[in-house]
Steps between C-alpha positions, in 0.01 A plus 500: 500500500782735584671419173185592310477837674863577425450413135202739468689786668798452267277496196333826606837669555624386157188639330544834681867525390411414141225764508741766630762409239245517220379833631854637510577373151185667369598832664847478346340455158297819550821674612686393182211615281495833680876543454460439126222760475715741704789457255265595213386812689144369536454597864123443512541133405799461729299634792223245436747210504671626815164536678412141404836387642421685823163319517687170497735595784433838667801461730762460225736802511600458135142511380429803717803698377416432135136602553593824683735604222241417232236706683724806503615464138147438375364802682785720378447387141134598510588830669746587221244412233232703678723807527574488127128475422426789735762721330336416167162615637344153512368531853256206496760250375753638747253453788458133407879447499540658842220281636676190364819621667320534834349150467840351424678689778265634768796670670568726199455856624568654158215299344258621767615861451457478123149356538398788726664751262315372191169482685548863604590600145191330359283663766631851419430467126848417374340270240370811319849650457724463201667163455845642582362659820281216626787298642659788691429561863447851630857511628636375166298757307633770732858385443444491125363854501796612710745338254328669208514833680871462575578398143309802369718745694688708247860608491594868488392651169768500230509765230427364153527791258363475148829621352792343681770718340493876456720565194585873527374772735646849535326772705635831627388719791189301596336448845487149655133447421557561129803270498310214667193545281708500182694186588179328615328573167797362307497186717121462491436531875305735724639734767343590836664769715479533876240763592757667729779500242642848452740513203817705536523848348774407251457298183713213366654377176468138384694319226418128471589249228402131474399455865230287650196657664618397852844650437343822373280533809800428726695769318221754554463400867871562563492827307191645671553347848179296483418130510252296305328168547264292288147480632367304199678344203440820298490772771773655714478722808735797553586658837777705655798294611529533878478270799142592584363445150686172459362378830150601389504368145765231459342155478592223742504131417517189717697201382613173655848374411590136558869440569532139391879448517575621853600200712479668840299769675814713529550508122134585449517784753817637337317529166213678676746738666663577164159589353415727793834679477561529125142560384416702814178309556365533852211256474664161456358205693680165496324167532764241586278193464473546122808720447267777382530880516196725487597841360286814472628822349501698176505326165864581427623397846321166478642452149850567638434247778399246237827561318695448823318177584559375147874568528552381858281191508743270322559131565818434693799347332559134572820300508563127488834406659663162444703408810760224463655369822781247450673344801768229513628366834750221583624363835790254536608360839785254580557354850810286582574378857727241665528560875462352844134511600316452821125479532471558126685833497854580395754569778644329809255429778614239766284507813637313807254322733585389856318194645603406857382176656153541642441416867868485601585597855812620666601557858712786599488679829219293639243608238346317203374658172296349220598613150256553220560447130710815460604583856793375711651594833826686512687213671435279197668720238811297533316175425360612156606296196474545117219251467271751665536755212344472147527712184368482139749520216413730203392357166592602147294738278531461123289732280502572126193686359451693175179693416439693175167682433409723206181701445372697200207742537344700216188717539352691209197692634323778311332798662273768353464838666339836429698822499580605857322201657688251718464133411626205705580145396576223748614157380588246767382382839401646834721348768385513865735612774448544873514820699447535872524704814549440874254614762594477868286509811548408861445131432694411186612619161254448212611459140267622220570357154349627174562398140554733206560425134787609277466521119777283356569491127502781244331822619477794258363850569498717189383857429533620137490848354463531124677802351418457132411233251837328540643583845399401852642543849468217749525505878549135580558301816599138443552252784608141437497283815509134594515284810862403562452274802297446814634547852340420834446786740322409818390162356337684203638446150567844353589573135818677399405704193763617253411821318630707211335834437544777247330842493560718196363785288580452133393648166468267203390509142229280354627141490839586652654223714652610828692288751367627828717294733783258436590370845776238534605328822806278558574354843785259592541378857735245665461360855778296671449302827746269680748439784716808548851443378425170330254651255767742381732221382537544124287266285436231765383736774160582346458148366575303822446742788229746386220591260468746215181644344496710184192684369462680165188710430433662162199720420408709195185715465398705196183711464404636156219745415340550157225770487235512227273806470157369403294820537568872481267794581457564124543875496359645177577823324179648645627425852834671440391818325389814683156652457374855531336546843414871510638755742582499870150624588291332232536139379423479130527195272510529122390218272589413143204526263307180445464448129362179356724346237332531159483196282747518210328408174693264278624675189424347161784290375493667159515857631856634515622655825592870496872557521632537855184355664438154649656255265341160454685217667751345270608142507839439649782382282741221573326366813546825699204647689385844391351765730284760326316802640146513363316831547199688360467525125422872501629815671372547855338810646647687799367363827390171345599152610750314282540122532824341383554123499835320512450216249735198509528276194689175449568456874640162604516361854441836673437485876563859613599851394742667740480782425304673225617864486302764310622847401251771395468877452420635849398842364222367279406169664418396853499129577207422728541122522695205364346155542600146391340363186362156426824341374644396837155433650422211267405170650279660763787616722535836675849640440669722759581852386681807629472837326683829538377819329711819499312762298746772593774316309278342235597146603314192620588138571298181543606159630270202433574144618295183460450292818754233587418174328291661224598403148676756281309679222560462128330704231376857459297731720484826695778531757383828659243778457594866553237766569618854413326836525587763244623811685644696205503520123745381239694179440548285812733204443466182711773236498613184679835572659543148642310173483631213711313193380609187688419130471415253778871464590539882527708501182452808276282476189613713206248760382500796262305823561359786295389850615159663466417856405185649650354816349292740710308777325 
């Protein structure tokens, strides 16, 4: 009967175990299906499988983690979809998505907020708004209106006269009002005078020729001690030039400058200080978090501040320094010894031990004494014999040992540093060593032990200063250290660290190799031990009666530095030239006229060119490139814009032009701009260019270089475009004084040139 009961209980337990295993296997299947749906990004399906797995075993931590993650991802997916629909104005569809998100993840606060927001929008009639406005909340519509308002704020008005150039104007003995009105009519602008303006009693003479309208008004302002400003693109305002009137009528502007290249707050503040001092701007507020300066002052002062920020906010130069540390060490030790040794050490050590008979008695003057192991009575001294004394004879020490160790160490680290910034490089290990102190009190002395760490290996501290594109100064501190041995101090093993350091300030050229430190060490030592007198016997003394130890240490250390300048501040010609900034009391900025470049119509191939004007490009002969100046096909009028192209034909493997020098008649032509053409920009690259215009000397230069790695150019095209303004009449020759075409290997490419004659009538 008992056996039957046991059999039934076992069967029940087996069925329960099988049921649990089947349940677990079924939950694992749901988990795998959910993982597959999760990998496809189908979070709704994945959540269903994970929930079914949880139904199989609600206590399984793996099922619970997968379900929690799926709930969050599913809710977030529906929230993102709902927000997109809301921005598109589809409020009803967006509400459904947010409701699905809340069902999937009831803990989603953003879904609940969006549901309340859309319900409020539908209740306030947002469905009747335009489609682009339906999806915006009240706060978003307010921000949009604010952005539109900010973007609609206008800059100070700029004068745009109908006639840019006034050819000739000569007036004698005229009051200021007549002078301003006459120039304004010629320029096509209106004039408004200050109601309190009182012209001086005397009249003035004016003689102008080929000047712009702005230059003519500036000339009259200086002559009549007045100042003018544009109040609309075709209207100017005239007032007396004094501090009060300028304070009343000069326009102020507010501008935010972002200093993007300053690497510290100090550099940023120095730029702000320079703007306050040079431009004399009192209202400058600095915002360090975004490296921003808020400036408010007159138009010309803010323009001068913009020029200063443009020139000062340059990226710092950067240097890559290759450091080569080569170290070779050798140690050779020889020990020879042949000597008498006792207790394992060289030398003579013969201890004598006395052992009297224990328990012996003697009678003297009626008294008896018992002797111990090392004690006797005085009356027994005469009875001592040699068998009561023992001694140990010394042994013989023979030693011959030779050790030879050689080490070679080579480190080749590379560091990169910005101009004026310290950079550190540590290669090696941190070795612990113990430090301590003693503290005493009335009871006992207490020892406190701490552990510090020493950097062992190659340690480099480097601070560069770039002087130009090919020279750099380096302040460098190099320390090469290693653990020589360990010694015990107070039962603590302490490292003995050998160190070689070098601190130097050097100036090197790009790629120049400098040996910073060549440190050599030679050490020879000899130690002799033995029996005095016997060890000094020639030859045999040190072999039979002593020991000799010789040590030879050799060490060589060489540190080499190779700097490479990888970035320079890239100062342009605009950064280096001076600009007109007005007087000590009044800041005034002058601008070159903005003239759009007219399109040059292509001349018919059959029409002959007039003699002396832009010749058609001719094919080069004998494989040599030909540079031709192509200009207008007809005489130009005074004050007009003249476009001249530098045409290159039969060019082969051209990668740069360094430089292109142009010579022109400075009395009749003024070069307003020189820009690269399409020849060196082929292939979708952006070539680097540097230009230099000197209208006082009638000279200009342009350097154009294709980026590194870009293929060279072969064929024909426009190398450069020159924009002139005719300032006189007559023949104005233009020529190429130098053209330095170069291939990809910087080798010169031969080219012929031809001049151009421009006629101005």
